[in-house]
mmCIF file of N, CA and C in Angstrom:
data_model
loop_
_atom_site.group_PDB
_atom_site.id
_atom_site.type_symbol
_atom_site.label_atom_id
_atom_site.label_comp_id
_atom_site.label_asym_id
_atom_site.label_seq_id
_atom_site.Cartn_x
_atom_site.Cartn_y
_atom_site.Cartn_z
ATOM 1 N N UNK A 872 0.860 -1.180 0.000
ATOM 2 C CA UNK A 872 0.000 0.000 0.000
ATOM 3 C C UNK A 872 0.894 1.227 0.000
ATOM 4 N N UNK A 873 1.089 2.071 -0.896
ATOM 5 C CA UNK A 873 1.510 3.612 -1.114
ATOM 6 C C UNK A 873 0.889 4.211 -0.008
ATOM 7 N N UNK A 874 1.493 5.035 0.144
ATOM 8 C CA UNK A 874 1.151 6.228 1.443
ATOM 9 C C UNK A 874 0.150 7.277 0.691
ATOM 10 N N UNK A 875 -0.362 7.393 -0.241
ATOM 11 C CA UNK A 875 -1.234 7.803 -0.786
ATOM 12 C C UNK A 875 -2.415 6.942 -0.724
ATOM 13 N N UNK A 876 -2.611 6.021 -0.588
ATOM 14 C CA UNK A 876 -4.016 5.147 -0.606
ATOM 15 C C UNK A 876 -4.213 5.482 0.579
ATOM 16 N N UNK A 877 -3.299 6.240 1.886
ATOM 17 C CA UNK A 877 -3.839 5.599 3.273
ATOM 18 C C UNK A 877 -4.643 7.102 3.590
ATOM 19 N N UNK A 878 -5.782 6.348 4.486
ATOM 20 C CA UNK A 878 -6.263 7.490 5.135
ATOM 21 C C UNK A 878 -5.583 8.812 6.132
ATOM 22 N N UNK A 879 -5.087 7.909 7.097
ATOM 23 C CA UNK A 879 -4.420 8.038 8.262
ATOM 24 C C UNK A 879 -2.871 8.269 7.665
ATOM 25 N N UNK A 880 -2.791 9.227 8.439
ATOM 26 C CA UNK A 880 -0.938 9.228 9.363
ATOM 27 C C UNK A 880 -0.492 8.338 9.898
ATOM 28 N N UNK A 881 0.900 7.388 9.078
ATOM 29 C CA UNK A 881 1.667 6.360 10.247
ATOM 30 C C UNK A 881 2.579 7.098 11.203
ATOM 31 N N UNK A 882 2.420 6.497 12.559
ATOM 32 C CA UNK A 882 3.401 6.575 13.097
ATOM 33 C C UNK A 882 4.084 6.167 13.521
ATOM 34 N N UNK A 883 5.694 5.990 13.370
ATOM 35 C CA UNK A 883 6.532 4.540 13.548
ATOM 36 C C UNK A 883 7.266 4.336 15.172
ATOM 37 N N UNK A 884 6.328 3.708 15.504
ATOM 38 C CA UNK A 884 5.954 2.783 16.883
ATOM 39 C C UNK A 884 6.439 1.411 17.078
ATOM 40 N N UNK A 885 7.248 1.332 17.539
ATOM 41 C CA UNK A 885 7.902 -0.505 17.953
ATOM 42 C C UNK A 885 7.072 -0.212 19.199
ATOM 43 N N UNK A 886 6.263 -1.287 19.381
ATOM 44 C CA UNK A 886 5.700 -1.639 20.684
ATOM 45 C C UNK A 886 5.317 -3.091 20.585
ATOM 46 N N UNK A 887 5.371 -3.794 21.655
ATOM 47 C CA UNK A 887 5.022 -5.005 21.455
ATOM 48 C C UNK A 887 3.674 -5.674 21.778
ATOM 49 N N UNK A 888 3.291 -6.203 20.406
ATOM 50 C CA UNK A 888 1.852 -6.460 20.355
ATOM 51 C C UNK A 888 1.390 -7.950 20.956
ATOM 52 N N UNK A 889 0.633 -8.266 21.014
ATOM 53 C CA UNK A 889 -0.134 -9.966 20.761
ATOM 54 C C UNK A 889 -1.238 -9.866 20.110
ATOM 55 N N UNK A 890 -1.155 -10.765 19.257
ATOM 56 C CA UNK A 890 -2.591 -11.242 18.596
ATOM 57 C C UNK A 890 -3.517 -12.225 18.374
ATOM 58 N N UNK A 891 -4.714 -12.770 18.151
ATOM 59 C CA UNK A 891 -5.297 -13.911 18.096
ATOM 60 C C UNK A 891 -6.261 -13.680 17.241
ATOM 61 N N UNK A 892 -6.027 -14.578 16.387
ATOM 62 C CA UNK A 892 -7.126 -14.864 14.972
ATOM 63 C C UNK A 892 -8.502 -14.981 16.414
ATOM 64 N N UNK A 893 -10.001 -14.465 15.693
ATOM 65 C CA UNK A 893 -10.971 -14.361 16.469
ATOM 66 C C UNK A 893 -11.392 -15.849 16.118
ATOM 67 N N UNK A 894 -11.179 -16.813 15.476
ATOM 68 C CA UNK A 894 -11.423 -17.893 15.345
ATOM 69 C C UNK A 894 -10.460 -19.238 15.746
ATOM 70 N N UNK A 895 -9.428 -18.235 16.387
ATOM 71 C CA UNK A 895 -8.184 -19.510 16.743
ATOM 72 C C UNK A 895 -7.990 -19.262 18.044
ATOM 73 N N UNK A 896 -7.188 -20.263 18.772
ATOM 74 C CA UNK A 896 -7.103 -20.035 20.438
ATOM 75 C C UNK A 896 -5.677 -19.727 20.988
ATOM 76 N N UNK A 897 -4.878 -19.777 19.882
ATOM 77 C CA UNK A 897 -3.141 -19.484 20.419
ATOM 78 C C UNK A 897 -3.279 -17.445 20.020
ATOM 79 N N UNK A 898 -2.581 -17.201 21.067
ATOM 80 C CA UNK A 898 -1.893 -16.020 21.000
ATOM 81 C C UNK A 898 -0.593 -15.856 20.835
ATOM 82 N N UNK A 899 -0.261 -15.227 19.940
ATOM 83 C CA UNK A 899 0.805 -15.013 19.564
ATOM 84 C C UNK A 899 1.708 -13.517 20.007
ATOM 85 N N UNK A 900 2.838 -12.881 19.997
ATOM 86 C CA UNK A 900 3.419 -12.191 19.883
ATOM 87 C C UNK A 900 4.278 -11.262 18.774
ATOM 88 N N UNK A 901 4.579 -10.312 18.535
ATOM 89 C CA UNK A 901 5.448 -9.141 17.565
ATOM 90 C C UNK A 901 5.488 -8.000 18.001
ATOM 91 N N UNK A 902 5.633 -7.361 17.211
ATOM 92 C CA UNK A 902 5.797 -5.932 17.351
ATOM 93 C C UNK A 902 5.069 -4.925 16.341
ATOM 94 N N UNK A 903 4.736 -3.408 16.760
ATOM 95 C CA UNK A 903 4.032 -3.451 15.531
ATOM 96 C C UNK A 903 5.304 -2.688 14.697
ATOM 97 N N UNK A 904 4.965 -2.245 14.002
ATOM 98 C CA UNK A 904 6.337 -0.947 12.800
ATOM 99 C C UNK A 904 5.686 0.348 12.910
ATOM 100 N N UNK A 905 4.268 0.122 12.667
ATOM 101 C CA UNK A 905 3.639 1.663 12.528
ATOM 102 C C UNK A 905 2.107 1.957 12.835
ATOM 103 N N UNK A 906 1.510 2.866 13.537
ATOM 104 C CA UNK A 906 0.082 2.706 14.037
ATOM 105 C C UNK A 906 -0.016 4.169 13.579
ATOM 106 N N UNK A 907 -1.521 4.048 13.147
ATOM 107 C CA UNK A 907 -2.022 5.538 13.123
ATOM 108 C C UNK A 907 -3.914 4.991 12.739
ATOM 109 N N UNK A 908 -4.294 6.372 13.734
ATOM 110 C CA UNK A 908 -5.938 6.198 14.482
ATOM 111 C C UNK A 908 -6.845 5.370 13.858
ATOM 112 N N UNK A 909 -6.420 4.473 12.312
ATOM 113 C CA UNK A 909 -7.374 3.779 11.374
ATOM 114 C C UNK A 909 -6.529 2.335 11.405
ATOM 115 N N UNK A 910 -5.197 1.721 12.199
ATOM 116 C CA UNK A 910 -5.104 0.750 12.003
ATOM 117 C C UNK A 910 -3.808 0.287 12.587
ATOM 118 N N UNK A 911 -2.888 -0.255 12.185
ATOM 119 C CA UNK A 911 -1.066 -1.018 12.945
ATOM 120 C C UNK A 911 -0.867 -1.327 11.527
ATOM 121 N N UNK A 912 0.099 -1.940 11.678
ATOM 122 C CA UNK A 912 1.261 -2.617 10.684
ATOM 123 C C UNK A 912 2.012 -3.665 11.683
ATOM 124 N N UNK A 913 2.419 -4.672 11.489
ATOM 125 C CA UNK A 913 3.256 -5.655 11.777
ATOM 126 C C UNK A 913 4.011 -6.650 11.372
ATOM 127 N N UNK A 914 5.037 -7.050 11.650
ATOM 128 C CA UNK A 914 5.696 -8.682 10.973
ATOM 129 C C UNK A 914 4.896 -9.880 11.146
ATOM 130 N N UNK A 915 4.640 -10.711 10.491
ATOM 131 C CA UNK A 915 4.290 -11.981 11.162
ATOM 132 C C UNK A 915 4.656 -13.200 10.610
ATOM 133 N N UNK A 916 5.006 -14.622 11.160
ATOM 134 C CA UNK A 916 5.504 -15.622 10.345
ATOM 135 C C UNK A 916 4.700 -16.325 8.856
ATOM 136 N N UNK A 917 3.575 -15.896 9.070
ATOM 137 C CA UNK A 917 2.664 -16.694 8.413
ATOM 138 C C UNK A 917 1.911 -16.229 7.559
ATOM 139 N N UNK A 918 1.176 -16.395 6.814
ATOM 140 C CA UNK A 918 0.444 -15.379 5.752
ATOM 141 C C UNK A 918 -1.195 -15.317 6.923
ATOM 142 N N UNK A 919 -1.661 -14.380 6.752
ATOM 143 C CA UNK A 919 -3.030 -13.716 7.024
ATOM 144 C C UNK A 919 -3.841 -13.215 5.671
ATOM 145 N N UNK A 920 -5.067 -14.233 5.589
ATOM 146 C CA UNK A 920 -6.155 -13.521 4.487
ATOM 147 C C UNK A 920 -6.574 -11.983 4.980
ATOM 148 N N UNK A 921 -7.101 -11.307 3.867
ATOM 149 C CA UNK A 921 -7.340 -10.100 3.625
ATOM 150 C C UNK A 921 -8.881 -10.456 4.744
ATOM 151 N N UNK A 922 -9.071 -9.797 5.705
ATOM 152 C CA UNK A 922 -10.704 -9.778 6.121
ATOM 153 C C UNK A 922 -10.692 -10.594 7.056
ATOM 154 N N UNK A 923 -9.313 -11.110 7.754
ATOM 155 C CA UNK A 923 -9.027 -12.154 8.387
ATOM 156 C C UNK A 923 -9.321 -11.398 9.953
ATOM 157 N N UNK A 924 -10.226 -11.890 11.104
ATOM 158 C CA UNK A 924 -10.793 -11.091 12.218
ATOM 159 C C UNK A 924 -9.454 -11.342 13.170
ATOM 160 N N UNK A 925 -9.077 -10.359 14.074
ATOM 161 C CA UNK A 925 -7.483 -10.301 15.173
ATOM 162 C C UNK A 925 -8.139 -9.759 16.260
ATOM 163 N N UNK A 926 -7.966 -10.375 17.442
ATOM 164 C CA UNK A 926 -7.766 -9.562 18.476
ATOM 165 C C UNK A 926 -6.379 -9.407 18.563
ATOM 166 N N UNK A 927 -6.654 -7.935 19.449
ATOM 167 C CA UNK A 927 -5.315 -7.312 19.737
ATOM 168 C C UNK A 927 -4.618 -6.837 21.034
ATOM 169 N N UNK A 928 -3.470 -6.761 21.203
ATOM 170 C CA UNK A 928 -3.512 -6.090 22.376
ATOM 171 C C UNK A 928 -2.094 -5.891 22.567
ATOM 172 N N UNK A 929 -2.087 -4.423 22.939
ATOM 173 C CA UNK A 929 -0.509 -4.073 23.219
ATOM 174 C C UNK A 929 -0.720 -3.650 25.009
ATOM 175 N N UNK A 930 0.037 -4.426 25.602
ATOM 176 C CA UNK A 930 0.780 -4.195 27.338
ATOM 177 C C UNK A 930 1.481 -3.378 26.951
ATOM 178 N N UNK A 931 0.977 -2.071 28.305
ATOM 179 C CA UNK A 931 2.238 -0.889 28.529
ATOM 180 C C UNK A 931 1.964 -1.208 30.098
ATOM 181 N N UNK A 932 2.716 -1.040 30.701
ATOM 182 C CA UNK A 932 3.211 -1.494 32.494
ATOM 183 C C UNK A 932 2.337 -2.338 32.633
ATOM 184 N N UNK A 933 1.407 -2.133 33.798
ATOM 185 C CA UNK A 933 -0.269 -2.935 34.353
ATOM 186 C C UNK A 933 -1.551 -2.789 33.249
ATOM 187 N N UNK A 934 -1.493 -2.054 32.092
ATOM 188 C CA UNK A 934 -2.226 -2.153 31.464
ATOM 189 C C UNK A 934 -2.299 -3.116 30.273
ATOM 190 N N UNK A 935 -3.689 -2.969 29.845
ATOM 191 C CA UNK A 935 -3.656 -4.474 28.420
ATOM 192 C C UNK A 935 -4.465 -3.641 27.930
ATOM 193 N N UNK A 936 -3.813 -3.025 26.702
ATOM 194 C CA UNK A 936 -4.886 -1.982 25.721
ATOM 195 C C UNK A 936 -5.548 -3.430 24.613
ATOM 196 N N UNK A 937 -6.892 -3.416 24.508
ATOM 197 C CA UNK A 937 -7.102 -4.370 23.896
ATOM 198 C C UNK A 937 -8.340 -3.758 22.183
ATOM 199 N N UNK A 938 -7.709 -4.741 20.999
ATOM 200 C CA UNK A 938 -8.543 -3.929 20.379
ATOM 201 C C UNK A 938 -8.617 -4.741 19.095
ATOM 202 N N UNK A 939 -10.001 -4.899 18.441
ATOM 203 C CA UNK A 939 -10.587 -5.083 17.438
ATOM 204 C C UNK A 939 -10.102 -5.237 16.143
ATOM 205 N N UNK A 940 -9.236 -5.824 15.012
ATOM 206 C CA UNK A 940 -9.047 -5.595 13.595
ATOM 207 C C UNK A 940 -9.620 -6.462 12.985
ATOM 208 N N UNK A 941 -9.037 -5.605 11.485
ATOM 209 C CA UNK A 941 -9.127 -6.672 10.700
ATOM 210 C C UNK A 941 -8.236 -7.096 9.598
ATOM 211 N N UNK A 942 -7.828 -7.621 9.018
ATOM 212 C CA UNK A 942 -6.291 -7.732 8.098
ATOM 213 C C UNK A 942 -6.745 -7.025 6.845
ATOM 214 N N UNK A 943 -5.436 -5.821 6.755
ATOM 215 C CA UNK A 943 -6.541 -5.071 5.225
ATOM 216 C C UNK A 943 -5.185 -5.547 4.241
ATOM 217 N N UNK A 944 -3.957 -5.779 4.580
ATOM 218 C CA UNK A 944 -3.263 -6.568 3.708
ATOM 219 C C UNK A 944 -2.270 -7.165 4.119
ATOM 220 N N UNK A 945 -1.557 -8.029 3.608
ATOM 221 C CA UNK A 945 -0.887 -9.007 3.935
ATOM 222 C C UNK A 945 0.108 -9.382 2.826
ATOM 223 N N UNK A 946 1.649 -9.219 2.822
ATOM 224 C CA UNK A 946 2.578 -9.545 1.820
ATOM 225 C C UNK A 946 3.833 -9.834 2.422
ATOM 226 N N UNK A 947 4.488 -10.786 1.520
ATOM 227 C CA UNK A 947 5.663 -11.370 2.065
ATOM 228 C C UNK A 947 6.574 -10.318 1.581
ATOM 229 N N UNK A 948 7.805 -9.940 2.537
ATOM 230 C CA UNK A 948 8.434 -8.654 3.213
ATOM 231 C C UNK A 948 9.633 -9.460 2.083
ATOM 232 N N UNK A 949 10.231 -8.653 1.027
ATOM 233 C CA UNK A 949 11.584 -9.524 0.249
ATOM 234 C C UNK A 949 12.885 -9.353 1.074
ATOM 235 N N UNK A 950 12.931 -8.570 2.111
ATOM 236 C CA UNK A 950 14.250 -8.705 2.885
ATOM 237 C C UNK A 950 14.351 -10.042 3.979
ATOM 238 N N UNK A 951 13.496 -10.527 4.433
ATOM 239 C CA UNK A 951 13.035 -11.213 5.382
ATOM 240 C C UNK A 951 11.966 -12.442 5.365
ATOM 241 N N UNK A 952 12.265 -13.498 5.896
ATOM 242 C CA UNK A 952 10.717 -14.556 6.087
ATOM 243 C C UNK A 952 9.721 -14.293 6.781
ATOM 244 N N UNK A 953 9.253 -13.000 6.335
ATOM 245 C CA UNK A 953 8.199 -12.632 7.317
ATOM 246 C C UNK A 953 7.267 -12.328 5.786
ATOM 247 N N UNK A 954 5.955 -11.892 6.620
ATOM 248 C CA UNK A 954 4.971 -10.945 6.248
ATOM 249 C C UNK A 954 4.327 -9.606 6.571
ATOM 250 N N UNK A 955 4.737 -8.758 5.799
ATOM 251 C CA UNK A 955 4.220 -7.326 6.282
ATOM 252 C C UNK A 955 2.635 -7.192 6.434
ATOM 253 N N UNK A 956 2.029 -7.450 7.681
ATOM 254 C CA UNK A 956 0.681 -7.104 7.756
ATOM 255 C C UNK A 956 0.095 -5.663 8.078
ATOM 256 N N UNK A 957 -0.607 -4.959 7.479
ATOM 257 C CA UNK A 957 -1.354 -4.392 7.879
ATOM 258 C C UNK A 957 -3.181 -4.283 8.481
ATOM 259 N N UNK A 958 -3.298 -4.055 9.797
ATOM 260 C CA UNK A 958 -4.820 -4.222 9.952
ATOM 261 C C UNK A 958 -5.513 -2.726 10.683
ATOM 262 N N UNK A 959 -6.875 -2.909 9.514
ATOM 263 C CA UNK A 959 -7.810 -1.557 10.352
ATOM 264 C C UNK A 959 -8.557 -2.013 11.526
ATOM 265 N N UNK A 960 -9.041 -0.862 12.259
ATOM 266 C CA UNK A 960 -9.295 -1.406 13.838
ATOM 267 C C UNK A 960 -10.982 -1.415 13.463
ATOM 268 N N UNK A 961 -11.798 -2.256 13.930
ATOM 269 C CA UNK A 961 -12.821 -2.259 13.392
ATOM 270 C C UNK A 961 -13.807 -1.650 13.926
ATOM 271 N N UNK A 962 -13.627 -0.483 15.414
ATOM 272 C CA UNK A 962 -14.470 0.317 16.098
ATOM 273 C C UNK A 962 -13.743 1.333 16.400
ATOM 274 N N UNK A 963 -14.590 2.668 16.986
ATOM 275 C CA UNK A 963 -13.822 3.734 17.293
ATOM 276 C C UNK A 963 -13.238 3.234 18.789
ATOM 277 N N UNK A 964 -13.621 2.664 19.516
ATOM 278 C CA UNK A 964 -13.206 2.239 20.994
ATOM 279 C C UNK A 964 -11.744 1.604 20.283
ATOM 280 N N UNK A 965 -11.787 0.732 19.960
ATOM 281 C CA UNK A 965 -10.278 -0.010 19.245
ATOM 282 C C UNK A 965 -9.288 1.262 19.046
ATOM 283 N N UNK A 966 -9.590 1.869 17.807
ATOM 284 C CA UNK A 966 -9.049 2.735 17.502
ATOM 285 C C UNK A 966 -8.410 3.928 18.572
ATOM 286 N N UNK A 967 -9.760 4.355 19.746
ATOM 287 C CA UNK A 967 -9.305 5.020 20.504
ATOM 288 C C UNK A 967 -8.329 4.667 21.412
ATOM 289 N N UNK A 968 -8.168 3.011 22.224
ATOM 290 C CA UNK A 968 -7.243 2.744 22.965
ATOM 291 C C UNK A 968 -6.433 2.289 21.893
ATOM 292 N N UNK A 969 -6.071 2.429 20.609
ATOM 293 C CA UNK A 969 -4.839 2.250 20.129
ATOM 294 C C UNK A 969 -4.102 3.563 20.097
ATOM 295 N N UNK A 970 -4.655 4.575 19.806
ATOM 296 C CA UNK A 970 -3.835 5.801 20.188
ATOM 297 C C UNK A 970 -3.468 6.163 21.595
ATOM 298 N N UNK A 971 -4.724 6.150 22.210
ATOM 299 C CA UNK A 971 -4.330 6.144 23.623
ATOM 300 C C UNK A 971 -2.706 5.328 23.946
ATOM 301 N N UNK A 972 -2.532 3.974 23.602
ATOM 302 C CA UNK A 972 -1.645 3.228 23.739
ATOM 303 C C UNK A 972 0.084 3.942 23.016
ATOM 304 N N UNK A 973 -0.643 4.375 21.837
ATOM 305 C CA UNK A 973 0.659 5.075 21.290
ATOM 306 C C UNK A 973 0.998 6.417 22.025
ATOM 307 N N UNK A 974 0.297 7.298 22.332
ATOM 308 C CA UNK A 974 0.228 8.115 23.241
ATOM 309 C C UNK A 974 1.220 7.795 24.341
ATOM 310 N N UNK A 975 0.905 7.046 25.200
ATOM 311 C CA UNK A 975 2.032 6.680 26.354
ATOM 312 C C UNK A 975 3.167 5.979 25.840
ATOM 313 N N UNK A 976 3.122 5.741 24.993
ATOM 314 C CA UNK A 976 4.810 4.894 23.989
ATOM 315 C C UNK A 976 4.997 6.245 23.727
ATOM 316 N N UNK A 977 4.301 7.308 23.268
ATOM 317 C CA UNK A 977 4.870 8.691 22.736
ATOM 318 C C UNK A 977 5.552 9.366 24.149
ATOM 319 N N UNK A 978 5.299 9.602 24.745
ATOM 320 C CA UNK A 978 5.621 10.312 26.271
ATOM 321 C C UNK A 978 6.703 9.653 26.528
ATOM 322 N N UNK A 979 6.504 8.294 27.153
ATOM 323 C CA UNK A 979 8.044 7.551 27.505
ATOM 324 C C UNK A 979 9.305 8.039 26.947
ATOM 325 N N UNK A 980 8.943 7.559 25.228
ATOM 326 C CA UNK A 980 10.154 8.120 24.690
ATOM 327 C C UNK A 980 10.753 9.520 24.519
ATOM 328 N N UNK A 981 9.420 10.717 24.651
ATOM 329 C CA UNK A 981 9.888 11.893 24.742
ATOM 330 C C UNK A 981 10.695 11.816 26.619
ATOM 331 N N UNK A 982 10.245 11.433 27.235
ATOM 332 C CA UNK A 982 10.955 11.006 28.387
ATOM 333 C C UNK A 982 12.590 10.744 28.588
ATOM 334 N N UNK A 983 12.679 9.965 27.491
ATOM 335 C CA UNK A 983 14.159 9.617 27.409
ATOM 336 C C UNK A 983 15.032 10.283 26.605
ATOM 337 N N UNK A 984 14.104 11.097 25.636
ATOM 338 C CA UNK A 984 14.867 11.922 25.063
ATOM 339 C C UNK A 984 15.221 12.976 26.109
ATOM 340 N N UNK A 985 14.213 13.775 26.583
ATOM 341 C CA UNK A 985 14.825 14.710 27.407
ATOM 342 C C UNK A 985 15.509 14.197 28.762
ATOM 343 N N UNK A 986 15.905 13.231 29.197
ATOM 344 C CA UNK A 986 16.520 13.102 29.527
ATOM 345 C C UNK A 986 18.074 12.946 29.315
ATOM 346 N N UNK A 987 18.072 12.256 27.965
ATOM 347 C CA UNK A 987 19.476 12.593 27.311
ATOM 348 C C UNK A 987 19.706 13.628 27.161
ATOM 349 N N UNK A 988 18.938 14.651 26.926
ATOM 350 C CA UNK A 988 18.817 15.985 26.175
ATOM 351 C C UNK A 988 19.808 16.658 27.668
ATOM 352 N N UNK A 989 19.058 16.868 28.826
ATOM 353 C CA UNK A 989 19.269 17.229 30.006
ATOM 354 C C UNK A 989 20.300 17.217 30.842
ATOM 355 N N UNK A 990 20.409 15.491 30.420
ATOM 356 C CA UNK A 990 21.781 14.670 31.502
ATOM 357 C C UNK A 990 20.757 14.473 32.978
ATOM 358 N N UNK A 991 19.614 14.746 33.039
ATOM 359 C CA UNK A 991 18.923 14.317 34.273
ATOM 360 C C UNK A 991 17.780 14.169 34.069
ATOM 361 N N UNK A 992 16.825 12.859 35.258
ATOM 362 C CA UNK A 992 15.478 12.247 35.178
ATOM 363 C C UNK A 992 14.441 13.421 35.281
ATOM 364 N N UNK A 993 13.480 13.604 34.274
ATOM 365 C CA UNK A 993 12.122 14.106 34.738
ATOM 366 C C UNK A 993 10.944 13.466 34.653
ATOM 367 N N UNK A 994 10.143 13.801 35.781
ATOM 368 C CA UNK A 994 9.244 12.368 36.235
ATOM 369 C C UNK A 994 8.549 12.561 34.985
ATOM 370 N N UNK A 995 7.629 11.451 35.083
ATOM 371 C CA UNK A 995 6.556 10.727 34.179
ATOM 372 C C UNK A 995 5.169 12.310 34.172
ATOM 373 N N UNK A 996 4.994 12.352 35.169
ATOM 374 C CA UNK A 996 4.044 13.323 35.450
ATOM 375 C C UNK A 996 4.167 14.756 34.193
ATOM 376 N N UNK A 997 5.941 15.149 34.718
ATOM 377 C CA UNK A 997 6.351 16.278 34.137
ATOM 378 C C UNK A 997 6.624 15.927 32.039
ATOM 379 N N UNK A 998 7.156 14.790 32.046
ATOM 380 C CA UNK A 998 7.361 14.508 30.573
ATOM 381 C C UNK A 998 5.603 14.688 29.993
ATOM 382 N N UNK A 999 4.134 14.056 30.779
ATOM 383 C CA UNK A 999 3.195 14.145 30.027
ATOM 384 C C UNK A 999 2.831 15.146 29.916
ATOM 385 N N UNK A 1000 2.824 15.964 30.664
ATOM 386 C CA UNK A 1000 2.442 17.502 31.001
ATOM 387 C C UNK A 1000 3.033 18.510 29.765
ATOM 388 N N UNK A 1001 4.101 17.964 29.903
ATOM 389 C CA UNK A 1001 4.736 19.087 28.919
ATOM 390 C C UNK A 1001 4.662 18.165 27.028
ATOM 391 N N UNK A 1002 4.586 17.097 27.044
ATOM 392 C CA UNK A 1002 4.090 16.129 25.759
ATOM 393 C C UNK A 1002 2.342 16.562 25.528
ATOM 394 N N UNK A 1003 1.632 16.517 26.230
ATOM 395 C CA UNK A 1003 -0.021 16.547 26.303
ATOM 396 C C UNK A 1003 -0.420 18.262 25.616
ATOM 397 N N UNK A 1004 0.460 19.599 26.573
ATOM 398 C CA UNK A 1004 0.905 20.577 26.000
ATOM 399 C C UNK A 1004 1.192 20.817 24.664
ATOM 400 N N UNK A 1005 2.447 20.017 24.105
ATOM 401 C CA UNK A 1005 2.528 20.399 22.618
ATOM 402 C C UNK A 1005 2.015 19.182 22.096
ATOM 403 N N UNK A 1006 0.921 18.551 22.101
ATOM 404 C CA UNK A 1006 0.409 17.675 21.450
ATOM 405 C C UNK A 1006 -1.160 17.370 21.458
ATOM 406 N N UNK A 1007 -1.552 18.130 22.482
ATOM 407 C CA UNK A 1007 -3.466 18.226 22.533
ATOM 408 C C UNK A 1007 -4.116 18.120 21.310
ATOM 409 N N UNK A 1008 -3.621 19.218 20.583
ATOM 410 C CA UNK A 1008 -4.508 19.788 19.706
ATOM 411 C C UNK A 1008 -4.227 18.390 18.542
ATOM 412 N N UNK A 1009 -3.426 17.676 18.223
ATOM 413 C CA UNK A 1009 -3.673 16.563 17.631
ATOM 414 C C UNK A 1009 -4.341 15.903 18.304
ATOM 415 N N UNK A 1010 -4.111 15.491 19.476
ATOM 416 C CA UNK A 1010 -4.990 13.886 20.225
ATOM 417 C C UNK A 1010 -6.436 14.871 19.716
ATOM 418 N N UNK A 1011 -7.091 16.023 20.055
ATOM 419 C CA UNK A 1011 -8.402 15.967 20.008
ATOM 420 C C UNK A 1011 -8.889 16.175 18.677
ATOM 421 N N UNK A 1012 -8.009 15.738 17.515
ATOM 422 C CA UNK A 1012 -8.493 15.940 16.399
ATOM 423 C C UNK A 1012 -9.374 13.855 16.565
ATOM 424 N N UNK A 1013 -8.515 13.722 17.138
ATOM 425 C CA UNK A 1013 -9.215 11.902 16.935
ATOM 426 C C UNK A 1013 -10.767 12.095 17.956
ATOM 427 N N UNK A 1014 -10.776 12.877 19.137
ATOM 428 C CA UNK A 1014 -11.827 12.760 19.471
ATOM 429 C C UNK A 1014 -13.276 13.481 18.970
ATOM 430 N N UNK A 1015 -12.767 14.674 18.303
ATOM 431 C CA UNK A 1015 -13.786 15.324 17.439
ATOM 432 C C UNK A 1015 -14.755 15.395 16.077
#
C-alpha cells in the first residue's frame, strides 16, 4: 500500500503487540512498525487472508490496551521470512485505545529523550504535562 491510498498518518511505533485470529485459540506475539488512528502494521511468520478477524492487544506497564481488527493486507516482506501485515481497527473504541496506547509509547520516549537531552530524570508526570501541551490539539483531532 503507497502512502497515498492511506487514510491516516503512520506513526513509527515498535511496541510489542499480541494477537489472536478471532477464530483460533493461540496467542501469539510481535511488534508493531507503525500505528495511526485507522489501524497497525506488523511482521508476522505466516500469511493472514485479507478480512481475516485479530484480536489485539498491546501491554504498557499494568495495562492491556485491547482492540478489534481486521487484516486489510498481507505480503511477504523480500528482505526477510516474514509478512508485512497491515490491519484496520474495526471500532472507534479499538481505535481510541490504540492511540491512547501510542500516546504513552509517545511520552516515555519523549521522556528519554529529554533526559538525554538534560543529563537528568524528569518524572513521568512532568514529561506528560509538557508532551499533552505540545500535542493536545492533535490527540483531540481523533476525538472530534
Amino acid at each position: 500500500m503507497t502512502t497515498d491510498q492511506r487514510k491516516f498518518y503512520r506513526h513509527p511505533i515498535k511496541a510489542p503487540i499480541r494477537l489472536r485470529e478471532v477464530t483460533g485459540t493461540d496467542a501469539r506475539d510481535s511488534k508493531s512498525e507503525d500505528i495511526s488512528s485507522g489501524g497497525l502494521s506488523f511482521f508476522w511468520p505466516s500469511f493472514l487472508a485479507k478480512g481475516t478477524r485479530l484480536e489485539l492487544s498491546i501491554p504498557i506497564e499494568q495495562q492491556l490496551f485491547k482492540m478489534k481488527a481486521r487484516v486489510a493486507y498481507c505480503r511477504k516482506d523480500g528482505g526477510m521470512d516474514l509478512f508485512r501485515t497491515g490491519v484496520c481497527f474495526e471500532d472507534s473504541t479499538s481505535a481510541f485505545r490504540a492511540k491512547l496506547a501510542e500516546e504513552i509509547i509517545q511520552i516515555r520516549n519523549y521522556r528519554e529523550q529529554m533526559r538525554s537531552l538534560r543529563g537528568k530524570e524528569i518524572s513521568e508526570e512532568e514529561a506528560a504535562d509538557q508532551w499533552i501541551r505540545r500535542n493536545a490539539e492533535n490527540f483531540a483531532k481523533l476525538l472530534g
